[in-house]
Amino acid sequence: MKVVVDKNLEGAHVIVVGSGIAGLSAAIALSARGARVRVLERAADPGGRWAPLEADGFATTLADPIVTQPHVLGQLFALANLRLSDFLEFRAVDPFLRLVFADGATFDVHAEREAFAAEVALSSDAEAERLGRLWPRWEKSAHNAAETVFTVPGEGNALFRRLLAFPAGWPLAAAALTPWRGPRFSPHHFPKAPLPAVFDALAHSWGATAGRAAPQFRVALLNDLLHGAWVPTAGPRAVLDALLRVCQLNGIRIVTGACVRSLNIENGVVRHVAGDGFKTLRADIVISTIGIAETLETLVPACEDRTRALRRLRRQRPSRSAFLLFLRCRRRWPLFDETPRLLLVPGERLEMNRQIDHWRVPAAKPPILVTNLSALNGTEDGETLLRLDVPMPPVSDRFRWSPETISAERARLLLRLEQHGADGLTDSIMAEAVLSPADVAARLGGGDGALFGPSAHRLNGWLTRPAQQSSEFRGLFFAGVDAHPGPGLPHQVLGGMLAAERAADAWQQSPPLE
């Protein structure tokens, strides 16, 4: 069945800066509306965080290999009158996460309600009954968010007015204003079952902790829990390959090695894009995915409007970064084979949060998220390919990453895994790749290595994210982790589609100057 999309961008020249998931999604959505789209990528390979990361004999990506809410990709493909099933197949991962606590206790996270409740009942029957009463409310909150927040472009504070226009959006607007509202999964409500640790684990993909995140971010965590975890049957690279194929089918040209240096702005209107690796291009619409602050600082000429916008952005606290360790080992362990993903939960979570978020130094015992890439990819040989993901503060003057500190952090991580049952892990390593927050910052093209945009720990952080349309410069739009609705593959896809929708609306309301 075809989806009818108004060709309301016929004749528009669109430049998308960055070829990550958000950039490719915006390019596809804009092309579906009739625009002439060109994507400029400064790296040698397209894909952003999903681009191949090759090191020491194996290849992986910086992005999380687990996909949540794959139906969002189906919405994007439908805009191009294509079916997702013709390009990608997914299989569910269940349980999709195992928590391993300091005392050796475990908790398996299921997306299916009965299985999740049964796991909670192992700790407390009373709390399993309370979960049964709360689950329908959680489903309703997630549904309301999908109908009122994830379907409208980000407008900063103006999103409050959009929410208040729909009765279904009133609970979300109230939750944004009151820190004690929103989904209830705090230690106060579940003192015996480890649900707070479960949602802290889910918040790992937002660079936050659930207990301190704004209520509207907790609703996003519910979406991830209720929809479960999925992996492409052809491997994580298949998602990027599918999007690149759709771009090819729609005539979207992707230019790699193209470093955008400046936007030519006349009377507050974007007119051209200039840089290295390509000739100066006409641009009626520019979608930037490289970060809002970086876009204004490096691409927009200095002016009073830019200074005012940057002043607002610099007040935002960056999210966490990560220390990534990829290991190729010559043997297997039951600890990793029983579930494709596990999280070593620290005993002192409050102290760990204080060290990372306030002191801005690596925590003494941070959580370690271990993904068995061999299990996800269906590899049955005797080797194991592991990805260790550890939350870290963004790059700052308070802690300097050097070969010595990287080596010390690596040794601590391997020692903790060996203490939890991965005996002989260090001696079995055949190849490895290490990325510190400084390496992440360099790979992403500068900045402080914050993987998730502005911090989710602000009270109104989600609803007051910068608008996807620049209020200072006509024709400039934003997508990606810095913009609404945030990080994670489904949210980046939605962000690209919503930026395209906002650009199409602006084009209709005010045609470009000739």
Short mmCIF file of C-alpha atoms in Angstrom, two decimals:
data_model
loop_
_atom_site.label_atom_id
_atom_site.label_comp_id
_atom_site.label_asym_id
_atom_site.label_seq_id
_atom_site.Cartn_x
_atom_site.Cartn_y
_atom_site.Cartn_z
CA MET A 1 0.00 0.00 0.00
CA LYS A 2 1.44 3.35 -1.05
CA VAL A 3 1.69 6.30 1.31
CA VAL A 4 0.68 9.51 -0.42
CA VAL A 5 3.17 12.29 0.38
CA ASP A 6 2.67 15.83 -0.85
CA LYS A 7 5.45 16.85 -3.22
CA ASN A 8 5.58 20.21 -1.49
CA LEU A 9 9.35 20.59 -1.85
CA GLU A 10 9.50 20.41 -5.64
CA GLY A 11 12.43 22.51 -6.85
CA ALA A 12 14.02 22.90 -3.41
CA HIS A 13 17.78 22.43 -3.15
CA VAL A 14 18.52 20.64 0.13
CA ILE A 15 21.91 20.03 1.73
CA VAL A 16 22.16 17.56 4.62
CA VAL A 17 25.33 17.94 6.68
CA GLY A 18 26.28 14.55 8.11
CA SER A 19 25.38 11.06 6.91
CA GLY A 20 24.45 9.40 10.18
CA ILE A 21 21.08 7.79 10.81
CA ALA A 22 19.41 11.18 11.40
CA GLY A 23 20.96 12.70 8.27
CA LEU A 24 20.02 9.79 6.01
CA SER A 25 16.49 9.71 7.47
CA ALA A 26 16.07 13.44 6.80
CA ALA A 27 17.43 13.00 3.27
CA ILE A 28 14.97 10.19 2.49
CA ALA A 29 12.01 12.10 3.96
CA LEU A 30 12.93 15.26 2.03
CA SER A 31 13.46 13.38 -1.22
CA ALA A 32 10.03 11.80 -0.80
CA ARG A 33 8.60 15.33 -0.79
CA GLY A 34 10.23 16.14 -4.11
CA ALA A 35 13.38 17.95 -2.99
CA ARG A 36 16.78 17.64 -4.68
CA VAL A 37 18.92 16.32 -1.83
CA ARG A 38 22.66 16.06 -1.42
CA VAL A 39 24.35 14.67 1.70
CA LEU A 40 27.82 15.94 2.66
CA GLU A 41 29.93 13.74 4.95
CA ARG A 42 33.37 14.81 6.16
CA ALA A 43 34.52 11.23 6.90
CA ALA A 44 35.73 8.75 4.30
CA ASP A 45 32.71 6.48 4.88
CA PRO A 46 29.04 7.39 5.33
CA GLY A 47 27.11 6.38 8.40
CA GLY A 48 28.38 8.54 11.26
CA ARG A 49 28.41 6.33 14.36
CA TRP A 50 27.21 3.43 12.24
CA ALA A 51 30.22 3.67 9.92
CA PRO A 52 32.63 0.71 10.04
CA LEU A 53 35.13 0.76 12.87
CA GLU A 54 37.99 -1.51 11.80
CA ALA A 55 40.81 -2.32 14.15
CA ASP A 56 43.25 -5.16 14.62
CA GLY A 57 41.55 -7.69 12.40
CA PHE A 58 37.84 -7.18 13.11
CA ALA A 59 35.17 -4.68 12.17
CA THR A 60 32.35 -3.21 14.26
CA THR A 61 30.65 0.17 14.75
CA LEU A 62 30.54 2.88 17.37
CA ALA A 63 26.72 2.61 17.48
CA ASP A 64 24.77 0.28 19.74
CA PRO A 65 24.12 -2.97 17.81
CA ILE A 66 20.77 -3.47 19.57
CA VAL A 67 17.81 -1.85 17.80
CA THR A 68 14.71 -0.75 19.71
CA GLN A 69 11.37 0.09 18.09
CA PRO A 70 12.25 -1.08 14.55
CA HIS A 71 8.72 -0.14 13.43
CA VAL A 72 9.94 3.48 13.29
CA LEU A 73 12.20 2.47 10.41
CA GLY A 74 9.09 1.10 8.71
CA GLN A 75 7.51 4.57 8.88
CA LEU A 76 10.54 6.06 7.16
CA PHE A 77 10.53 3.44 4.40
CA ALA A 78 6.80 3.99 3.88
CA LEU A 79 7.49 7.66 3.09
CA ALA A 80 9.58 6.44 0.15
CA ASN A 81 6.81 3.98 -0.82
CA LEU A 82 9.00 1.05 0.14
CA ARG A 83 8.52 -1.84 2.53
CA LEU A 84 11.01 -2.33 5.34
CA SER A 85 10.69 -6.12 5.04
CA ASP A 86 12.15 -5.95 1.51
CA PHE A 87 15.37 -4.53 2.92
CA LEU A 88 15.70 -5.69 6.52
CA GLU A 89 14.66 -8.57 8.74
CA PHE A 90 14.82 -8.41 12.52
CA ARG A 91 14.74 -11.04 15.21
CA ALA A 92 13.75 -10.40 18.80
CA VAL A 93 16.26 -10.80 21.62
CA ASP A 94 14.59 -12.09 24.78
CA PRO A 95 15.64 -11.69 27.47
CA PHE A 96 17.45 -8.68 26.05
CA LEU A 97 19.41 -7.81 29.18
CA ARG A 98 20.69 -9.55 32.29
CA LEU A 99 21.64 -7.52 35.35
CA VAL A 100 24.45 -8.94 37.46
CA PHE A 101 24.67 -7.42 40.94
CA ALA A 102 27.65 -7.13 43.24
CA ASP A 103 26.41 -10.02 45.40
CA GLY A 104 26.08 -12.32 42.38
CA ALA A 105 22.27 -12.04 42.06
CA THR A 106 20.84 -11.67 38.55
CA PHE A 107 17.70 -10.24 36.95
CA ASP A 108 16.63 -10.94 33.37
CA VAL A 109 14.79 -8.13 31.58
CA HIS A 110 11.93 -9.27 29.31
CA ALA A 111 9.67 -7.15 27.12
CA GLU A 112 6.78 -9.56 27.60
CA ARG A 113 4.65 -8.53 30.58
CA GLU A 114 4.11 -11.94 32.21
CA ALA A 115 7.78 -12.93 31.95
CA PHE A 116 8.86 -9.57 33.41
CA ALA A 117 6.39 -9.91 36.29
CA ALA A 118 7.56 -13.45 36.97
CA GLU A 119 11.12 -12.19 37.29
CA VAL A 120 9.98 -9.50 39.73
CA ALA A 121 8.03 -12.11 41.72
CA LEU A 122 11.28 -13.92 42.47
CA SER A 123 12.17 -10.93 44.65
CA SER A 124 8.73 -9.98 45.99
CA ASP A 125 5.20 -11.18 45.25
CA ALA A 126 3.78 -7.91 46.57
CA GLU A 127 5.88 -5.86 44.18
CA ALA A 128 4.93 -8.14 41.30
CA GLU A 129 1.29 -7.34 42.08
CA ARG A 130 2.11 -3.62 42.20
CA LEU A 131 3.85 -3.95 38.85
CA GLY A 132 0.70 -5.58 37.43
CA ARG A 133 -1.31 -2.52 38.47
CA LEU A 134 1.24 -0.05 37.09
CA TRP A 135 1.92 -1.78 33.79
CA PRO A 136 -1.31 -0.56 32.07
CA ARG A 137 -0.48 3.00 33.16
CA TRP A 138 3.00 2.63 31.71
CA GLU A 139 1.55 1.43 28.43
CA LYS A 140 -0.82 4.41 28.36
CA SER A 141 2.02 6.86 29.06
CA ALA A 142 4.10 5.34 26.28
CA HIS A 143 1.15 5.49 23.88
CA ASN A 144 0.45 9.14 24.76
CA ALA A 145 4.10 10.02 24.15
CA ALA A 146 4.00 8.34 20.75
CA GLU A 147 0.88 10.30 19.82
CA THR A 148 1.74 13.73 21.18
CA VAL A 149 5.53 14.11 21.41
CA PHE A 150 7.23 11.78 18.95
CA THR A 151 4.97 12.89 16.10
CA VAL A 152 5.54 16.67 16.31
CA PRO A 153 8.77 18.55 15.49
CA GLY A 154 10.74 19.93 18.40
CA GLU A 155 9.93 23.55 19.21
CA GLY A 156 11.65 24.09 22.53
CA ASN A 157 9.26 25.62 25.06
CA ALA A 158 6.62 25.95 22.35
CA LEU A 159 6.12 22.20 22.56
CA PHE A 160 4.27 22.79 25.83
CA ARG A 161 1.56 24.62 23.89
CA ARG A 162 1.32 21.77 21.40
CA LEU A 163 0.92 19.27 24.22
CA LEU A 164 -1.77 21.31 25.91
CA ALA A 165 -3.75 21.36 22.65
CA PHE A 166 -4.39 17.61 23.04
CA PRO A 167 -6.02 16.10 26.15
CA ALA A 168 -3.77 13.06 25.78
CA GLY A 169 -0.77 15.35 26.15
CA TRP A 170 -1.84 16.91 29.46
CA PRO A 171 -0.23 14.17 31.63
CA LEU A 172 3.09 14.64 29.83
CA ALA A 173 2.94 18.42 30.22
CA ALA A 174 2.19 17.98 33.93
CA ALA A 175 5.04 15.46 34.28
CA ALA A 176 7.43 17.95 32.70
CA LEU A 177 6.55 20.57 35.29
CA THR A 178 6.62 18.32 38.38
CA PRO A 179 9.74 16.24 39.08
CA TRP A 180 7.87 13.76 41.30
CA ARG A 181 5.44 12.76 38.53
CA GLY A 182 5.89 10.40 35.63
CA PRO A 183 6.42 6.63 35.55
CA ARG A 184 6.95 5.27 39.03
CA PHE A 185 9.91 2.94 39.32
CA SER A 186 11.93 4.51 42.11
CA PRO A 187 13.32 2.59 45.12
CA HIS A 188 10.46 4.09 47.12
CA HIS A 189 7.90 2.20 45.03
CA PHE A 190 9.97 -0.97 44.58
CA PRO A 191 12.25 -1.35 47.63
CA LYS A 192 12.80 -5.11 47.17
CA ALA A 193 12.69 -5.78 43.42
CA PRO A 194 15.60 -4.34 41.41
CA LEU A 195 13.40 -2.25 39.08
CA PRO A 196 15.34 1.01 39.65
CA ALA A 197 18.49 -0.76 38.43
CA VAL A 198 16.54 -2.09 35.41
CA PHE A 199 15.54 1.39 34.32
CA ASP A 200 19.01 2.74 35.05
CA ALA A 201 20.26 0.09 32.62
CA LEU A 202 17.74 1.21 30.00
CA ALA A 203 18.79 4.84 30.58
CA HIS A 204 22.31 3.82 29.59
CA SER A 205 21.28 4.50 25.97
CA TRP A 206 20.46 8.11 26.94
CA GLY A 207 23.65 8.76 28.88
CA ALA A 208 21.62 9.19 32.05
CA THR A 209 20.30 7.48 35.15
CA ALA A 210 16.56 6.90 35.40
CA GLY A 211 16.28 8.13 38.98
CA ARG A 212 17.65 11.58 38.10
CA ALA A 213 16.28 11.90 34.57
CA ALA A 214 13.34 14.17 33.81
CA PRO A 215 9.96 12.37 33.82
CA GLN A 216 9.52 12.75 30.08
CA PHE A 217 12.78 10.85 29.51
CA ARG A 218 11.46 8.06 31.69
CA VAL A 219 8.51 7.75 29.34
CA ALA A 220 11.01 7.18 26.53
CA LEU A 221 12.58 4.40 28.61
CA LEU A 222 9.17 2.77 28.87
CA ASN A 223 8.94 2.74 25.09
CA ASP A 224 12.21 0.85 24.89
CA LEU A 225 11.11 -1.65 27.53
CA LEU A 226 7.64 -2.28 26.07
CA HIS A 227 8.90 -2.76 22.51
CA GLY A 228 11.83 -4.98 23.43
CA ALA A 229 15.19 -5.37 21.70
CA TRP A 230 15.85 -6.48 18.15
CA VAL A 231 18.84 -7.20 15.96
CA PRO A 232 19.04 -7.31 12.15
CA THR A 233 19.48 -10.87 10.97
CA ALA A 234 22.24 -9.71 8.60
CA GLY A 235 24.19 -7.92 11.35
CA PRO A 236 24.23 -4.32 12.63
CA ARG A 237 25.78 -3.01 9.43
CA ALA A 238 22.57 -4.05 7.60
CA VAL A 239 20.64 -1.03 8.94
CA LEU A 240 23.09 1.42 7.42
CA ASP A 241 23.30 -0.58 4.18
CA ALA A 242 19.50 -0.52 3.86
CA LEU A 243 19.32 3.24 4.32
CA LEU A 244 22.13 3.81 1.82
CA ARG A 245 20.30 1.62 -0.69
CA VAL A 246 17.11 3.64 -0.26
CA CYS A 247 19.10 6.82 -0.81
CA GLN A 248 20.49 5.35 -4.01
CA LEU A 249 17.03 4.34 -5.23
CA ASN A 250 15.78 7.89 -4.60
CA GLY A 251 18.66 9.62 -6.37
CA ILE A 252 20.17 11.07 -3.20
CA ARG A 253 23.84 11.79 -3.76
CA ILE A 254 26.16 11.21 -0.80
CA VAL A 255 29.54 12.97 -1.02
CA THR A 256 32.20 11.70 1.39
CA GLY A 257 35.35 13.60 2.25
CA ALA A 258 33.31 16.81 2.03
CA CYS A 259 34.06 19.10 4.95
CA VAL A 260 31.54 21.94 5.23
CA ARG A 261 33.28 25.14 6.31
CA SER A 262 30.60 27.82 6.18
CA LEU A 263 27.02 28.70 5.35
CA ASN A 264 26.54 31.74 3.13
CA ILE A 265 23.78 33.74 4.84
CA GLU A 266 22.22 36.84 3.29
CA ASN A 267 19.77 38.92 5.32
CA GLY A 268 19.28 36.04 7.73
CA VAL A 269 18.55 33.53 4.96
CA VAL A 270 20.77 30.53 4.12
CA ARG A 271 21.79 30.76 0.47
CA HIS A 272 24.88 28.58 -0.16
CA VAL A 273 27.10 25.95 1.48
CA ALA A 274 30.88 26.14 1.04
CA GLY A 275 33.73 23.92 2.11
CA ASP A 276 36.45 21.50 1.08
CA GLY A 277 35.95 18.53 -1.24
CA PHE A 278 33.01 20.01 -3.15
CA LYS A 279 32.15 23.14 -5.03
CA THR A 280 29.98 25.82 -3.45
CA LEU A 281 26.38 24.59 -3.55
CA ARG A 282 23.08 26.42 -3.60
CA ALA A 283 21.02 25.60 -0.52
CA ASP A 284 17.40 26.54 0.06
CA ILE A 285 17.29 24.20 3.06
CA VAL A 286 20.17 22.96 5.24
CA ILE A 287 19.68 20.10 7.70
CA SER A 288 22.63 19.92 10.09
CA THR A 289 23.25 16.78 12.15
CA ILE A 290 26.71 17.64 13.47
CA GLY A 291 25.43 19.34 16.62
CA ILE A 292 23.62 22.62 17.10
CA ALA A 293 26.42 24.42 18.92
CA GLU A 294 29.07 23.17 16.49
CA THR A 295 26.91 24.22 13.54
CA LEU A 296 26.59 27.77 14.83
CA GLU A 297 30.21 28.07 15.97
CA THR A 298 31.90 26.72 12.85
CA LEU A 299 29.47 27.21 9.96
CA VAL A 300 27.56 30.43 10.68
CA PRO A 301 29.32 33.82 10.37
CA ALA A 302 29.65 35.72 13.62
CA CYS A 303 26.68 37.95 14.35
CA GLU A 304 24.52 39.07 17.26
CA ASP A 305 21.86 36.40 16.63
CA ARG A 306 24.46 33.64 16.64
CA THR A 307 26.04 34.92 19.85
CA ARG A 308 22.67 34.96 21.60
CA ALA A 309 21.86 31.41 20.46
CA LEU A 310 25.28 30.10 21.52
CA ARG A 311 24.89 31.67 24.95
CA ARG A 312 21.72 29.65 25.48
CA LEU A 313 23.31 26.44 24.22
CA ARG A 314 26.40 26.74 26.42
CA ARG A 315 24.20 26.74 29.51
CA GLN A 316 23.15 23.20 28.69
CA ARG A 317 24.99 20.44 30.50
CA PRO A 318 26.43 17.78 28.17
CA SER A 319 25.47 14.16 28.58
CA ARG A 320 27.88 11.38 29.40
CA SER A 321 30.49 9.95 27.12
CA ALA A 322 31.74 6.35 27.09
CA PHE A 323 34.82 4.19 27.33
CA LEU A 324 34.53 1.45 24.69
CA LEU A 325 36.60 -1.71 24.62
CA PHE A 326 36.20 -4.27 21.83
CA LEU A 327 37.72 -7.69 22.47
CA ARG A 328 38.21 -10.67 20.20
CA CYS A 329 38.89 -13.72 22.35
CA ARG A 330 39.86 -17.29 21.48
CA ARG A 331 37.38 -18.96 23.84
CA ARG A 332 33.81 -18.71 25.14
CA TRP A 333 32.32 -18.29 28.62
CA PRO A 334 28.88 -19.29 30.00
CA LEU A 335 28.66 -15.83 31.57
CA PHE A 336 28.37 -14.27 28.10
CA ASP A 337 26.71 -17.11 26.20
CA GLU A 338 23.60 -17.34 28.39
CA THR A 339 22.40 -13.91 27.28
CA PRO A 340 23.74 -11.63 24.52
CA ARG A 341 23.88 -8.62 26.82
CA LEU A 342 24.57 -8.17 30.50
CA LEU A 343 25.22 -5.27 32.82
CA LEU A 344 27.46 -5.41 35.86
CA VAL A 345 25.59 -3.21 38.34
CA PRO A 346 27.77 -1.26 40.79
CA GLY A 347 27.04 -1.60 44.48
CA GLU A 348 27.18 2.14 45.19
CA ARG A 349 25.07 3.66 42.40
CA LEU A 350 24.65 7.07 44.07
CA GLU A 351 28.37 7.46 44.61
CA MET A 352 29.06 6.34 41.05
CA ASN A 353 26.62 8.94 39.69
CA ARG A 354 28.22 11.64 41.82
CA GLN A 355 31.68 10.87 40.51
CA ILE A 356 30.64 10.88 36.84
CA ASP A 357 28.05 13.68 36.75
CA HIS A 358 29.32 16.11 39.40
CA TRP A 359 33.02 15.51 39.87
CA ARG A 360 33.45 14.75 36.14
CA VAL A 361 35.96 11.94 36.73
CA PRO A 362 35.75 8.21 35.93
CA ALA A 363 33.90 6.29 38.61
CA ALA A 364 35.82 3.83 40.77
CA LYS A 365 33.29 1.05 40.00
CA PRO A 366 31.11 2.08 37.07
CA PRO A 367 28.48 -0.16 35.45
CA ILE A 368 29.88 -2.27 32.62
CA LEU A 369 27.54 -3.08 29.75
CA VAL A 370 28.84 -6.19 27.96
CA THR A 371 27.44 -7.11 24.54
CA ASN A 372 28.29 -10.50 23.08
CA LEU A 373 28.53 -9.53 19.42
CA SER A 374 29.22 -13.15 18.48
CA ALA A 375 25.87 -14.23 19.92
CA LEU A 376 24.02 -11.34 18.27
CA ASN A 377 25.58 -12.17 14.90
CA GLY A 378 24.93 -15.90 15.26
CA THR A 379 28.60 -16.87 15.21
CA GLU A 380 29.08 -20.45 16.42
CA ASP A 381 32.86 -20.84 16.28
CA GLY A 382 35.01 -21.01 19.39
CA GLU A 383 35.77 -17.29 19.43
CA THR A 384 33.94 -14.50 21.27
CA LEU A 385 33.68 -10.90 20.14
CA LEU A 386 32.76 -8.64 23.05
CA ARG A 387 31.89 -4.97 23.33
CA LEU A 388 32.38 -3.31 26.73
CA ASP A 389 30.57 -0.02 27.18
CA VAL A 390 31.31 2.03 30.31
CA PRO A 391 29.75 5.45 31.09
CA MET A 392 32.27 8.22 31.49
CA PRO A 393 32.16 11.98 31.96
CA PRO A 394 32.64 14.07 28.82
CA VAL A 395 36.08 15.40 28.07
CA SER A 396 37.00 18.25 30.43
CA ASP A 397 39.93 19.78 32.29
CA ARG A 398 39.16 17.69 35.39
CA PHE A 399 40.52 14.47 33.93
CA ARG A 400 43.00 13.92 31.13
CA TRP A 401 42.99 10.76 29.05
CA SER A 402 46.49 9.46 28.30
CA PRO A 403 47.96 6.08 27.37
CA GLU A 404 48.56 5.46 31.07
CA THR A 405 45.01 6.24 32.22
CA ILE A 406 43.52 4.28 29.30
CA SER A 407 45.67 1.26 30.17
CA ALA A 408 44.69 1.49 33.84
CA GLU A 409 40.97 1.71 33.00
CA ARG A 410 41.26 -1.28 30.65
CA ALA A 411 42.95 -3.35 33.34
CA ARG A 412 40.23 -2.50 35.90
CA LEU A 413 37.46 -3.54 33.51
CA LEU A 414 39.06 -6.86 32.64
CA LEU A 415 39.72 -7.63 36.32
CA ARG A 416 36.05 -7.04 37.23
CA LEU A 417 34.86 -9.32 34.43
CA GLU A 418 37.25 -12.06 35.54
CA GLN A 419 35.98 -11.72 39.11
CA HIS A 420 32.41 -12.25 37.85
CA GLY A 421 33.22 -15.50 36.05
CA ALA A 422 35.14 -14.68 32.86
CA ASP A 423 38.26 -16.48 34.06
CA GLY A 424 41.30 -16.18 31.85
CA LEU A 425 39.77 -13.33 29.84
CA THR A 426 42.95 -11.25 29.64
CA ASP A 427 45.11 -14.13 28.42
CA SER A 428 42.57 -15.15 25.75
CA ILE A 429 42.50 -11.77 23.94
CA MET A 430 43.64 -12.07 20.32
CA ALA A 431 42.73 -8.56 19.14
CA GLU A 432 41.25 -5.46 20.70
CA ALA A 433 40.30 -1.84 20.10
CA VAL A 434 40.00 0.84 22.76
CA LEU A 435 38.18 4.15 22.49
CA SER A 436 38.38 6.64 25.34
CA PRO A 437 36.05 9.68 25.53
CA ALA A 438 38.84 11.68 23.87
CA ASP A 439 38.93 9.16 21.00
CA VAL A 440 35.14 9.30 20.73
CA ALA A 441 35.30 13.10 20.53
CA ALA A 442 37.93 12.91 17.78
CA ARG A 443 35.94 10.31 15.83
CA LEU A 444 32.76 12.38 16.05
CA GLY A 445 34.60 15.46 14.83
CA GLY A 446 35.43 17.44 17.93
CA GLY A 447 33.43 18.56 20.92
CA ASP A 448 33.55 16.96 24.34
CA GLY A 449 32.70 13.38 23.34
CA ALA A 450 29.16 13.58 24.75
CA LEU A 451 27.38 10.76 22.93
CA PHE A 452 23.82 11.76 23.75
CA GLY A 453 23.53 15.51 23.21
CA PRO A 454 22.33 17.69 26.10
CA SER A 455 22.04 15.94 29.44
CA ALA A 456 18.76 14.18 30.24
CA HIS A 457 19.13 15.11 33.92
CA ARG A 458 17.55 18.54 33.55
CA LEU A 459 13.95 18.83 34.71
CA ASN A 460 12.49 19.98 31.39
CA GLY A 461 15.38 18.75 29.27
CA TRP A 462 13.32 17.01 26.61
CA LEU A 463 10.56 19.55 26.05
CA THR A 464 12.98 22.46 26.06
CA ARG A 465 15.54 21.04 23.65
CA PRO A 466 16.42 23.57 20.94
CA ALA A 467 13.84 23.77 18.18
CA GLN A 468 14.56 21.76 15.05
CA GLN A 469 14.18 24.97 13.07
CA SER A 470 16.63 27.77 13.74
CA SER A 471 14.82 30.86 15.00
CA GLU A 472 17.75 33.07 13.97
CA PHE A 473 18.43 31.90 10.41
CA ARG A 474 15.82 31.01 7.84
CA GLY A 475 16.42 27.73 6.01
CA LEU A 476 18.55 26.14 8.76
CA PHE A 477 17.21 23.03 10.52
CA PHE A 478 18.63 20.49 12.97
CA ALA A 479 18.43 16.74 13.54
CA GLY A 480 20.46 14.21 15.50
CA VAL A 481 21.18 13.62 19.18
CA ASP A 482 21.25 17.36 20.01
CA ALA A 483 17.75 17.91 18.64
CA HIS A 484 14.32 16.55 19.44
CA PRO A 485 13.50 13.79 20.27
CA GLY A 486 17.02 12.69 21.26
CA PRO A 487 19.51 9.81 20.99
CA GLY A 488 18.94 6.20 20.05
CA LEU A 489 18.24 4.81 16.58
CA PRO A 490 14.43 5.20 16.63
CA HIS A 491 14.67 8.75 17.93
CA GLN A 492 17.30 9.70 15.35
CA VAL A 493 15.07 8.32 12.58
CA LEU A 494 12.13 10.27 13.99
CA GLY A 495 14.30 13.37 14.36
CA GLY A 496 15.27 13.24 10.70
CA MET A 497 11.66 12.82 9.61
CA LEU A 498 10.44 15.60 11.89
CA ALA A 499 13.16 18.00 10.68
CA ALA A 500 12.03 17.25 7.12
CA GLU A 501 8.44 17.94 8.10
CA ARG A 502 9.38 21.27 9.68
CA ALA A 503 11.41 22.21 6.58
CA ALA A 504 8.47 21.38 4.29
CA ASP A 505 6.10 23.48 6.41
CA ALA A 506 8.51 26.43 6.39
CA TRP A 507 8.97 26.11 2.60
CA GLN A 508 5.22 26.29 2.03
CA GLN A 509 4.71 29.22 4.37
CA SER A 510 7.58 31.27 2.97
CA PRO A 511 9.01 30.32 -0.44
CA PRO A 512 12.72 31.02 -0.96
CA LEU A 513 13.98 34.33 -2.19
CA GLU A 514 15.23 34.33 -5.79
#
